[in-house]
Short mmCIF file of C-alpha atoms and ligand atoms in Angstrom, two decimals:
data_model
loop_
_atom_site.label_atom_id
_atom_site.label_comp_id
_atom_site.label_asym_id
_atom_site.label_seq_id
_atom_site.Cartn_x
_atom_site.Cartn_y
_atom_site.Cartn_z
CA MET P 20 -30.76 -17.75 -3.82
CA ALA P 21 -27.41 -19.49 -3.80
CA ASP P 22 -26.41 -20.79 -7.21
CA ILE P 23 -23.96 -23.43 -8.35
CA LEU P 24 -21.94 -23.34 -11.56
CA ASP P 25 -22.56 -26.12 -14.04
CA TYR P 26 -18.89 -26.96 -14.49
CA VAL P 27 -16.33 -28.58 -12.22
CA GLY P 28 -13.28 -26.72 -10.97
CA LEU P 29 -10.08 -28.50 -12.00
CA SER P 30 -6.54 -28.13 -10.83
CA PHE P 31 -3.30 -29.04 -12.57
CA ASP P 32 -3.21 -32.63 -11.29
CA ASP P 33 -6.73 -33.31 -12.58
CA VAL P 34 -5.60 -33.16 -16.21
CA LEU P 35 -2.90 -34.06 -18.69
CA LEU P 36 -2.15 -32.61 -22.12
CA VAL P 37 -2.77 -34.94 -25.04
CA PRO P 38 0.30 -35.39 -27.30
CA ARG P 39 -0.05 -34.04 -30.86
CA ARG P 40 1.68 -34.64 -34.17
CA SER P 41 4.91 -32.68 -34.14
CA SER P 42 7.46 -31.56 -36.71
CA ILE P 43 9.84 -30.30 -34.07
CA ARG P 44 13.22 -32.04 -34.31
CA SER P 45 14.86 -30.58 -31.25
CA ARG P 46 13.61 -28.86 -28.13
CA LYS P 47 16.02 -26.05 -28.95
CA GLU P 48 13.77 -25.07 -31.88
CA VAL P 49 11.06 -24.05 -29.46
CA ILE P 50 10.62 -20.31 -28.72
CA THR P 51 9.48 -19.56 -25.18
CA ARG P 52 9.05 -15.80 -25.64
CA SER P 53 5.80 -14.53 -24.18
CA ARG P 54 3.91 -11.38 -23.16
CA PHE P 55 4.36 -10.27 -19.56
CA THR P 56 2.16 -7.23 -20.11
CA ARG P 57 0.50 -5.66 -23.14
CA ARG P 58 3.80 -4.03 -24.13
CA ILE P 59 6.52 -6.04 -22.39
CA LEU P 60 7.81 -9.28 -23.90
CA ILE P 61 10.01 -11.64 -21.91
CA ASN P 62 12.05 -14.57 -23.19
CA ILE P 63 10.77 -17.20 -20.76
CA PRO P 64 7.26 -17.06 -19.29
CA ILE P 65 8.34 -17.08 -15.66
CA VAL P 66 7.86 -14.34 -13.06
CA SER P 67 9.03 -14.42 -9.44
CA ALA P 68 6.46 -13.63 -6.75
CA ALA P 69 6.20 -10.28 -4.94
CA MET P 70 6.84 -11.86 -1.54
CA ASP P 71 9.35 -10.87 1.13
CA THR P 72 10.87 -14.36 1.15
CA VAL P 73 11.17 -14.48 -2.65
CA THR P 74 11.94 -11.31 -4.60
CA GLU P 75 14.32 -8.46 -3.87
CA SER P 76 16.98 -7.18 -6.28
CA THR P 77 19.17 -10.31 -6.19
CA MET P 78 16.31 -12.56 -7.32
CA ALA P 79 15.06 -9.97 -9.82
CA ILE P 80 18.51 -9.74 -11.43
CA THR P 81 18.73 -13.53 -11.82
CA MET P 82 15.16 -13.73 -13.13
CA ALA P 83 15.84 -11.10 -15.80
CA ARG P 84 19.20 -12.61 -16.76
CA GLU P 85 17.48 -15.96 -17.33
CA GLY P 86 14.88 -14.26 -19.53
CA GLY P 87 11.99 -13.85 -17.07
CA VAL P 88 11.21 -11.00 -14.69
CA GLY P 89 11.03 -10.48 -10.92
CA VAL P 90 8.49 -8.45 -8.97
CA ILE P 91 10.14 -6.67 -6.03
CA HIS P 92 7.83 -7.01 -3.00
CA ARG P 93 6.25 -3.99 -1.32
CA PHE P 94 6.75 -4.89 2.32
CA MET P 95 9.54 -2.38 2.83
CA PRO P 96 9.62 1.43 2.86
CA PRO P 97 9.04 2.97 -0.59
CA PHE P 98 12.54 4.52 -0.83
CA ARG P 99 14.12 1.11 -0.13
CA GLN P 100 11.96 -0.60 -2.71
CA ALA P 101 12.97 2.08 -5.25
CA GLU P 102 16.62 1.38 -4.37
CA GLU P 103 16.05 -2.32 -5.06
CA VAL P 104 14.63 -1.40 -8.47
CA SER P 105 17.66 0.82 -9.16
CA LYS P 106 20.01 -2.03 -8.28
CA VAL P 107 18.40 -4.15 -10.99
CA LYS P 108 18.38 -1.34 -13.55
CA ARG P 109 22.06 -0.67 -12.87
CA ALA P 110 23.11 -4.33 -12.72
CA GLU P 111 23.81 -4.52 -16.42
CA ASN P 112 23.72 -1.13 -17.95
CA VAL P 113 25.36 -0.93 -21.28
CA ILE P 114 25.51 2.82 -20.95
CA ILE P 115 24.89 4.03 -17.39
CA GLU P 116 23.16 7.33 -17.99
CA ARG P 117 23.47 8.69 -14.47
CA PRO P 118 26.58 7.13 -12.94
CA PHE P 119 27.20 7.58 -9.23
CA THR P 120 29.47 10.54 -8.57
CA ILE P 121 31.33 11.96 -5.59
CA ARG P 122 32.92 15.33 -4.79
CA PRO P 123 36.72 15.61 -4.43
CA GLU P 124 36.44 16.94 -0.89
CA ALA P 125 34.51 13.84 0.32
CA THR P 126 36.42 11.38 2.52
CA ILE P 127 37.51 7.86 1.68
CA ALA P 128 35.06 6.61 4.35
CA GLU P 129 32.18 8.29 2.50
CA ALA P 130 33.36 6.85 -0.81
CA ARG P 131 33.61 3.34 0.64
CA SER P 132 30.17 3.55 2.18
CA MET P 133 28.67 4.74 -1.13
CA MET P 134 30.35 1.91 -3.04
CA ASN P 135 29.09 -0.66 -0.53
CA GLN P 136 25.55 0.76 -0.44
CA HIS P 137 25.18 0.63 -4.20
CA GLY P 138 27.35 -2.43 -4.83
CA ILE P 139 29.66 -0.62 -7.26
CA SER P 140 33.39 -0.67 -7.82
CA GLY P 141 34.09 2.94 -8.82
CA LEU P 142 32.88 6.52 -8.53
CA LEU P 143 33.34 9.40 -10.93
CA VAL P 144 34.70 12.46 -9.16
CA VAL P 145 32.96 15.68 -10.26
CA ASP P 146 32.79 19.37 -9.33
CA SER P 147 29.60 21.19 -8.35
CA ASP P 148 28.77 21.58 -12.05
CA ASN P 149 29.04 17.82 -12.75
CA ARG P 150 32.35 18.32 -14.62
CA LEU P 151 34.61 15.30 -14.51
CA LEU P 152 37.70 15.70 -12.30
CA GLY P 153 38.79 12.08 -11.93
CA ILE P 154 37.81 8.57 -10.97
CA LEU P 155 38.08 6.66 -7.71
CA THR P 156 37.96 2.87 -7.88
CA ARG P 157 37.95 0.23 -5.12
CA ARG P 158 41.49 -0.64 -6.14
CA ASP P 159 42.65 2.95 -5.44
CA ILE P 160 41.60 2.67 -1.80
CA LEU P 161 42.05 -1.03 -1.14
CA PHE P 162 45.02 -0.56 1.19
CA GLU P 163 44.21 2.97 2.33
CA ASP P 164 43.73 2.81 6.09
CA ASN P 165 43.30 6.52 6.72
CA ASP P 166 39.54 6.88 6.36
CA ARG P 167 39.72 10.67 6.67
CA LYS P 168 41.90 11.09 3.61
CA LEU P 169 40.13 12.99 0.81
CA VAL P 170 38.93 11.56 -2.46
CA ARG P 171 41.00 14.08 -4.46
CA ASP P 172 44.20 12.70 -2.91
CA CYS P 173 43.46 9.10 -3.94
CA MET P 174 41.67 9.48 -7.28
CA THR P 175 43.12 9.05 -10.74
CA PRO P 176 42.90 12.58 -12.22
CA LYS P 177 41.10 13.27 -15.46
CA SER P 178 44.38 14.05 -17.22
CA ARG P 179 45.34 10.38 -16.88
CA MET P 180 41.94 9.02 -17.90
CA ILE P 181 40.53 7.91 -21.23
CA VAL P 182 37.11 9.41 -21.93
CA ALA P 183 34.60 9.18 -24.75
CA SER P 184 32.12 11.61 -26.31
CA PRO P 185 28.33 11.16 -26.41
CA GLY P 186 27.38 8.84 -29.27
CA VAL P 187 30.26 6.41 -28.66
CA THR P 188 29.29 2.89 -29.76
CA ILE P 189 29.69 -0.31 -27.75
CA GLU P 190 32.17 -1.58 -30.37
CA GLU P 191 34.30 1.57 -29.94
CA ALA P 192 34.14 1.17 -26.15
CA LYS P 193 35.23 -2.47 -26.44
CA GLU P 194 38.22 -1.38 -28.52
CA VAL P 195 39.22 1.15 -25.82
CA PHE P 196 38.95 -1.54 -23.11
CA ARG P 197 41.06 -3.92 -25.20
CA ARG P 198 43.72 -1.40 -26.14
CA ALA P 199 44.04 0.69 -22.97
CA LYS P 200 43.28 -2.11 -20.47
CA VAL P 201 40.92 0.18 -18.51
CA GLU P 202 37.60 -1.02 -17.09
CA LYS P 203 35.55 2.17 -17.09
CA LEU P 204 34.93 4.65 -19.88
CA PRO P 205 33.20 7.90 -18.83
CA ILE P 206 31.25 9.78 -21.47
CA ILE P 207 31.63 13.56 -21.25
CA ASP P 208 30.28 16.41 -23.37
CA GLU P 209 32.27 19.33 -24.86
CA ASP P 210 32.14 21.20 -21.55
CA GLY P 211 33.53 18.23 -19.65
CA ARG P 212 30.20 17.36 -18.00
CA VAL P 213 29.49 13.71 -17.23
CA LYS P 214 26.89 12.25 -19.62
CA GLY P 215 27.31 8.55 -18.90
CA LEU P 216 29.61 5.66 -18.17
CA ILE P 217 30.38 2.38 -19.92
CA THR P 218 31.99 -0.43 -17.92
CA SER P 219 33.79 -3.48 -19.31
CA ASP P 220 31.97 -5.63 -16.77
CA ASP P 221 28.59 -4.73 -18.25
CA ILE P 222 29.74 -5.56 -21.76
CA VAL P 223 31.03 -8.96 -20.59
CA LYS P 224 27.76 -9.69 -18.75
CA ARG P 225 25.73 -8.83 -21.82
CA GLY P 226 27.51 -11.62 -23.68
CA THR P 227 27.11 -14.00 -20.73
CA TYR P 228 23.31 -13.70 -20.61
CA PRO P 229 22.15 -13.58 -24.23
CA ASN P 230 18.62 -14.61 -23.26
CA ALA P 231 18.15 -11.84 -20.68
CA SER P 232 15.00 -9.71 -20.62
CA ARG P 233 16.10 -6.16 -21.35
CA ASP P 234 14.54 -2.75 -21.90
CA SER P 235 15.21 -0.59 -24.95
CA LYS P 236 18.39 0.72 -23.32
CA GLY P 237 19.80 -2.77 -22.71
CA ARG P 238 19.06 -2.75 -18.96
CA LEU P 239 17.46 -5.71 -17.18
CA LEU P 240 13.68 -5.60 -16.83
CA VAL P 241 12.16 -5.35 -13.37
CA ALA P 242 8.68 -4.98 -11.91
CA ALA P 243 7.64 -3.84 -8.43
CA ALA P 244 4.54 -4.30 -6.32
CA ILE P 245 2.32 -1.59 -4.82
CA GLY P 246 -0.83 -1.68 -2.66
CA ILE P 247 -4.16 0.01 -3.26
CA LYS P 248 -4.33 2.82 -0.74
CA ASP P 249 -3.83 6.43 -1.79
CA GLN P 250 -0.49 6.67 0.00
CA GLU P 251 0.77 3.98 -2.38
CA LEU P 252 0.75 6.60 -5.14
CA GLU P 253 3.87 8.06 -3.55
CA ARG P 254 5.46 4.59 -3.63
CA ALA P 255 4.48 4.30 -7.31
CA LYS P 256 6.06 7.69 -8.03
CA LEU P 257 9.39 6.68 -6.49
CA LEU P 258 9.35 3.38 -8.38
CA VAL P 259 8.63 5.11 -11.67
CA GLU P 260 11.45 7.57 -10.97
CA ALA P 261 13.70 4.54 -10.44
CA GLU P 262 12.54 3.48 -13.94
CA VAL P 263 10.67 0.35 -12.98
CA ASP P 264 9.23 -1.36 -16.08
CA ALA P 265 5.92 -2.44 -14.58
CA LEU P 266 3.94 -1.73 -11.43
CA VAL P 267 2.07 -4.70 -10.02
CA ILE P 268 -0.98 -3.79 -7.96
CA ASP P 269 -0.76 -6.62 -5.52
CA VAL P 270 -3.79 -7.43 -3.39
CA ALA P 271 -5.44 -10.63 -2.26
CA HIS P 272 -8.81 -9.69 -3.78
CA GLY P 273 -8.24 -7.72 -6.97
CA HIS P 274 -11.84 -7.65 -8.16
CA THR P 275 -12.74 -4.73 -5.90
CA GLU P 276 -13.71 -1.13 -6.54
CA MET P 277 -10.54 -0.06 -4.71
CA CYS P 278 -8.28 -2.06 -7.00
CA ILE P 279 -10.12 -0.93 -10.13
CA ASP P 280 -9.81 2.71 -8.97
CA MET P 281 -6.12 2.25 -8.28
CA VAL P 282 -5.54 0.96 -11.82
CA LYS P 283 -7.34 4.03 -13.18
CA LYS P 284 -5.37 6.40 -10.95
CA ILE P 285 -2.01 4.90 -11.86
CA LYS P 286 -2.91 4.97 -15.54
CA SER P 287 -4.05 8.59 -15.40
CA ILE P 288 -0.96 9.74 -13.46
CA PHE P 289 1.74 7.80 -15.29
CA GLY P 290 0.15 7.12 -18.69
CA ASP P 291 2.53 5.23 -20.95
CA GLN P 292 5.52 5.66 -18.64
CA VAL P 293 4.92 2.31 -16.99
CA ASP P 294 2.83 -0.81 -17.55
CA VAL P 295 0.36 -1.80 -14.87
CA VAL P 296 -0.43 -5.34 -13.75
CA ALA P 297 -3.39 -5.88 -11.44
CA GLY P 298 -4.81 -8.78 -9.46
CA ASN P 299 -5.57 -11.24 -8.13
CA VAL P 300 -8.80 -12.44 -9.66
CA ALA P 301 -10.25 -15.83 -10.52
CA THR P 302 -13.15 -14.97 -12.82
CA PRO P 303 -13.57 -13.59 -16.36
CA GLU P 304 -15.54 -10.67 -14.89
CA GLY P 305 -12.50 -9.81 -12.76
CA VAL P 306 -10.23 -9.84 -15.81
CA GLU P 307 -12.69 -7.76 -17.79
CA ASP P 308 -13.11 -5.07 -15.12
CA LEU P 309 -9.39 -4.68 -14.46
CA ALA P 310 -8.53 -4.68 -18.17
CA ALA P 311 -11.30 -2.14 -18.85
CA ALA P 312 -9.81 0.07 -16.12
CA GLY P 313 -6.52 -0.01 -18.03
CA ALA P 314 -4.56 -2.96 -16.60
CA ASP P 315 -1.84 -4.16 -19.00
CA ALA P 316 -1.87 -7.68 -17.51
CA VAL P 317 -4.09 -9.43 -14.98
CA LYS P 318 -2.91 -11.82 -12.32
CA VAL P 319 -5.11 -14.89 -11.82
CA GLY P 320 -5.13 -17.05 -8.69
CA ILE P 321 -7.24 -17.04 -5.56
CA GLY P 322 -5.86 -19.55 -3.10
CA PRO P 323 -3.74 -21.97 -5.19
CA GLY P 324 -0.43 -20.92 -3.61
CA SER P 325 1.59 -23.35 -1.51
CA VAL P 326 1.39 -21.19 1.64
CA CYS P 327 -2.14 -19.89 1.08
CA THR P 328 -5.00 -20.74 3.37
CA THR P 329 -7.63 -18.44 1.82
CA ARG P 330 -9.70 -21.37 0.57
CA VAL P 331 -9.74 -22.99 4.00
CA VAL P 332 -10.20 -19.80 6.01
CA ALA P 333 -12.64 -17.96 3.76
CA GLY P 334 -14.06 -20.83 1.77
CA VAL P 335 -13.34 -18.85 -1.40
CA GLY P 336 -11.33 -19.70 -4.51
CA VAL P 337 -11.39 -21.37 -7.91
CA PRO P 338 -9.13 -24.34 -8.72
CA GLN P 339 -6.32 -22.84 -10.72
CA LEU P 340 -6.59 -24.65 -14.07
CA THR P 341 -10.27 -23.80 -14.40
CA ALA P 342 -9.63 -20.23 -13.22
CA ILE P 343 -7.05 -19.77 -15.99
CA MET P 344 -9.28 -21.36 -18.67
CA LYS P 345 -12.29 -19.25 -17.76
CA CYS P 346 -10.24 -16.05 -17.44
CA LYS P 347 -8.58 -16.69 -20.78
CA GLU P 348 -11.83 -16.07 -22.65
CA ALA P 349 -12.09 -12.56 -21.21
CA ALA P 350 -8.36 -11.96 -21.58
CA GLU P 351 -8.48 -12.71 -25.30
CA ARG P 352 -11.48 -10.43 -25.75
CA MET P 353 -9.73 -7.61 -23.90
CA ASP P 354 -6.29 -8.38 -25.42
CA VAL P 355 -4.61 -8.52 -22.06
CA PRO P 356 -2.15 -11.22 -20.94
CA ILE P 357 -2.83 -13.40 -17.90
CA ILE P 358 -0.24 -14.19 -15.25
CA ALA P 359 -1.12 -17.51 -13.57
CA ASP P 360 -0.13 -16.89 -9.96
CA GLY P 361 0.42 -19.71 -7.48
CA GLY P 362 0.34 -23.47 -7.25
CA ILE P 363 3.19 -24.28 -9.65
CA ARG P 364 5.00 -27.32 -8.23
CA GLU P 365 6.57 -28.93 -11.29
CA SER P 366 7.54 -27.92 -14.81
CA GLY P 367 4.48 -29.83 -16.06
CA ASP P 368 2.31 -27.29 -14.21
CA VAL P 369 3.98 -24.45 -16.15
CA VAL P 370 3.13 -26.22 -19.42
CA LYS P 371 -0.48 -26.79 -18.32
CA ALA P 372 -0.94 -23.21 -17.06
CA ILE P 373 0.28 -21.74 -20.32
CA ALA P 374 -1.55 -24.23 -22.49
CA ALA P 375 -4.72 -23.31 -20.56
CA GLY P 376 -4.33 -19.65 -21.51
CA ALA P 377 -1.82 -17.92 -19.24
CA SER P 378 0.98 -15.93 -20.85
CA THR P 379 3.29 -16.28 -17.87
CA VAL P 380 3.35 -18.03 -14.50
CA MET P 381 4.23 -16.46 -11.17
CA ILE P 382 6.25 -18.59 -8.80
CA GLY P 383 6.92 -18.32 -5.07
CA ARG P 384 7.71 -21.60 -3.33
CA LEU P 385 9.98 -23.10 -6.00
CA LEU P 386 12.22 -20.02 -5.83
CA ALA P 387 12.03 -19.46 -2.07
CA GLY P 388 14.60 -22.17 -1.32
CA THR P 389 17.31 -20.72 -3.55
CA ASP P 390 20.41 -18.64 -2.85
CA GLU P 391 18.82 -15.60 -4.48
CA SER P 392 15.79 -15.34 -2.18
CA PRO P 393 16.08 -13.03 0.85
CA GLY P 394 16.90 -14.72 4.15
CA THR P 395 19.52 -17.14 5.32
CA ILE P 396 19.77 -20.91 5.26
CA VAL P 397 18.64 -22.64 8.45
CA VAL P 398 19.72 -26.14 9.45
CA LYS P 399 17.15 -28.50 10.98
CA ASN P 400 17.95 -32.15 11.75
CA GLY P 401 21.03 -31.88 9.57
CA ARG P 402 19.10 -30.67 6.52
CA ARG P 403 19.23 -27.19 5.00
CA TYR P 404 16.11 -25.04 4.62
CA LYS P 405 15.02 -21.49 3.97
CA ILE P 406 11.94 -19.81 5.42
CA TYR P 407 8.98 -19.14 3.13
CA ARG P 408 5.85 -17.39 4.28
CA GLY P 409 2.52 -16.28 2.87
CA MET P 410 2.20 -12.49 2.85
CA ALA P 411 -1.07 -12.84 4.76
CA SER P 412 0.48 -15.18 7.33
CA LEU P 413 0.52 -14.15 10.96
CA TYR P 414 4.18 -13.16 11.17
CA ALA P 415 4.25 -11.41 7.81
CA MET P 416 1.29 -9.29 8.95
CA LEU P 417 2.81 -8.61 12.34
CA GLY P 418 5.91 -7.36 10.55
CA ARG P 419 3.72 -4.82 8.75
CA GLU P 420 3.12 -2.44 11.65
CA PHE P 421 0.12 -4.20 13.13
CA ARG P 422 -2.09 -3.21 10.26
CA LEU P 423 -4.24 -5.39 8.04
CA ASP P 424 -3.80 -3.60 4.75
CA GLU P 425 -5.46 -5.72 2.13
CA GLY P 426 -9.02 -5.83 0.89
CA ASP P 427 -11.31 -2.89 1.18
CA ALA P 428 -10.80 -1.82 4.76
CA GLU P 429 -7.86 -0.72 6.80
CA VAL P 430 -8.26 -2.46 10.12
CA PHE P 431 -5.99 -1.64 13.02
CA LEU P 432 -5.74 -4.69 15.16
CA ASP P 433 -4.43 -5.85 18.43
CA ALA P 434 -1.54 -8.27 17.80
CA SER P 435 -3.54 -11.14 19.27
CA GLU P 436 -6.35 -10.61 16.76
CA TYR P 437 -4.04 -11.18 13.84
CA SER P 438 -4.21 -14.91 14.15
CA TYR P 439 -7.95 -14.73 13.32
CA TYR P 440 -7.24 -12.94 10.06
CA ALA P 441 -4.25 -14.89 8.78
CA GLU P 442 -4.77 -16.43 5.32
CA GLY P 443 -1.32 -17.87 4.90
CA VAL P 444 1.27 -19.89 6.73
CA GLU P 445 4.99 -19.73 7.49
CA ALA P 446 6.98 -22.74 6.35
CA TYR P 447 10.38 -24.29 5.81
CA VAL P 448 11.31 -25.10 2.22
CA SER P 449 14.29 -27.23 1.28
CA TYR P 450 17.35 -25.29 0.25
CA THR P 451 17.72 -25.81 -3.50
CA GLY P 452 20.86 -23.89 -4.51
CA SER P 453 20.85 -21.53 -7.45
CA ALA P 454 17.66 -19.98 -8.79
CA SER P 455 19.10 -20.25 -12.32
CA ASP P 456 19.07 -24.06 -12.00
CA VAL P 457 15.46 -24.07 -10.83
CA ILE P 458 14.42 -21.79 -13.69
CA ARG P 459 16.36 -23.76 -16.30
CA ARG P 460 14.74 -27.01 -15.16
CA LEU P 461 11.30 -25.42 -15.49
CA VAL P 462 12.13 -24.09 -18.95
CA ALA P 463 13.51 -27.48 -20.04
CA GLY P 464 10.18 -29.05 -19.00
CA LEU P 465 8.27 -26.35 -20.84
CA ARG P 466 10.30 -26.97 -24.01
CA SER P 467 9.63 -30.67 -23.68
CA GLY P 468 5.88 -30.13 -23.24
CA MET P 469 5.80 -27.80 -26.24
CA SER P 470 7.59 -30.32 -28.44
CA TYR P 471 5.10 -33.08 -27.44
CA LEU P 472 2.35 -30.75 -28.60
CA GLY P 473 4.07 -29.74 -31.84
CA ALA P 474 4.20 -26.18 -30.56
CA ARG P 475 7.04 -23.98 -31.79
CA THR P 476 5.75 -20.92 -29.95
CA ILE P 477 3.70 -20.12 -26.87
CA ASP P 478 0.78 -19.24 -29.14
CA ASP P 479 1.03 -22.66 -30.83
CA LEU P 480 1.00 -24.29 -27.39
CA ARG P 481 -2.33 -22.69 -26.62
CA LYS P 482 -3.77 -23.51 -30.05
CA ASN P 483 -2.69 -27.14 -29.92
CA ALA P 484 -3.67 -27.79 -26.30
CA VAL P 485 -6.23 -30.51 -25.62
CA PHE P 486 -6.58 -31.56 -22.00
CA ILE P 487 -7.80 -34.92 -20.80
CA ARG P 488 -9.27 -35.28 -17.34
CA ILE P 489 -7.75 -38.12 -15.38
CA THR P 490 -8.79 -40.18 -12.40
CA GLN P 491 -6.90 -40.79 -9.17
CA LEU P 492 -5.63 -44.01 -10.75
CA GLY P 493 -4.46 -42.11 -13.81
CA TYR P 494 -2.65 -39.66 -11.55
CA ARG P 495 -1.02 -42.56 -9.71
CA GLU P 496 0.11 -43.99 -13.01
CA SER P 497 1.69 -40.60 -13.86
CA LEU P 498 4.08 -40.75 -10.92
CA PRO P 499 7.00 -43.19 -10.62
CA HIS P 500 5.39 -46.39 -9.29
CA ASP P 501 6.13 -49.94 -8.27
CA VAL P 502 9.83 -49.23 -7.93
CA GLU P 503 12.01 -48.43 -4.98
CA MET P 504 13.34 -44.92 -5.48
CA MET P 505 17.10 -44.47 -5.22
P1 XMP E 2 3.41 -20.60 -4.80
O1 XMP E 2 2.50 -21.77 -4.93
O2 XMP E 2 4.33 -20.47 -5.95
O3 XMP E 2 2.43 -19.34 -4.78
O4 XMP E 2 4.14 -20.63 -3.49
C1 XMP E 2 2.88 -18.01 -4.70
C2 XMP E 2 1.69 -17.05 -4.64
O5 XMP E 2 0.93 -17.24 -3.43
C3 XMP E 2 0.16 -16.05 -3.18
N1 XMP E 2 0.28 -15.71 -1.76
C4 XMP E 2 -0.70 -15.89 -0.84
N2 XMP E 2 -1.98 -16.33 -0.95
N3 XMP E 2 -2.26 -16.10 1.38
C5 XMP E 2 -2.77 -16.41 0.17
O6 XMP E 2 -3.94 -16.80 0.08
C6 XMP E 2 -0.99 -15.64 1.58
O7 XMP E 2 -0.56 -15.39 2.71
C7 XMP E 2 -0.18 -15.53 0.41
N4 XMP E 2 1.10 -15.08 0.22
C8 XMP E 2 1.34 -15.24 -1.12
C9 XMP E 2 0.73 -14.98 -4.05
O8 XMP E 2 -0.21 -14.75 -5.09
C10 XMP E 2 2.03 -15.58 -4.55
O9 XMP E 2 2.47 -15.03 -5.77
#
């Protein structure tokens, strides 16, 4: 017999947080550090969505520099996704452990192509035994128009280079950069073999982004999405080899045997090498089952996203605020953080999601219109937009080799059938400039919300949170009203 729950499903706009006595003097006192997974802490509780119009390496780098983390989407070949992860891990190495190298007999054309592919400004030149022979920088070949010329004829030889030994400190490297006016300091062992590289650029960037989310080696944090089929284990392997910090098992319905099995498989293969996030779910049972299987964080959200049509198409979902509040009970029991995924439209929604029990929020639409999202700006009626699409939208699915690859069955379809299965839409979103600005606005709102609640930390925010349900009239009162907007 069909049953009905005895509580009402609420979404962000149905409630407000009640202000509390506060001893906070300035919003700067507030600490926004939160748990992304069981083991990974990030400095702001914001994660960018694993969608092909939101997160590739450029977005992930900005997210991590701002203190959050990005999840590189999985709708590309595994080797390319691993390359995207590597780009993030290499973006701000303090010590690059495996710098890119080239052989002296390679051509300038090959060197240029390698520099462009990896977005780097120099290559260490080594022999077949990885012994340093010299360095080739972009500057060395800037005006070289003979592409067939060999690297050895353009490089700066080792005899004219300054090198350091393993164990060199960042302070010592800084002193070399200051004194010798070089930009790259290779680290070589007693036999002359390359053991690492320090660049002045990376040291400067480290000072520029003091709030960045970093791993124990000082590199930016990055996560990457995988699916649930067995062949995705190969993808996971490449991502782990690229030193991804967390794998996000990313399926529309995460409370399935297939998803639970995938969590177990990933955990048994990779153990403590990588944290595993799984989802999406919208019930405490879903959180419990995924956490029991070994998930280090659970993603909550069935249908709240701006380009989702799951609730309309399938009639399934739980309004997001209630989903978070119900899931929180299980999450606390299982000691696993919740990522509230979808439906964030304003900074106030971030405050409400976290106050309700999430540790972080995942965002798609608000970041899709920025410079850092994949895709170009389009102009329509004189206004600038970017394209944003649900990953279960018709065109996103068509782009994935005519295969419906979510849920528990792999269904090969005729292209025309796809429109029946779509659970997302394609849309224009206004171009909004830099992702850093969007993130900083959200964090400013979060800090404000926390100070209204007397919450110095994310934990305090949850402890102090009391929601009040509001009516349509209350909601109307919350918006600017009875004025003509400028
Ligand atoms: P926002 O609201 O930030 O939501 O744009 C981003 C989240 O939406 C989910 N997503 C989908 N959900 N059909 C769905 O039902 C889709 O096609 C779809 N694509 C993305 C996803 O969880 C994302 O993080």
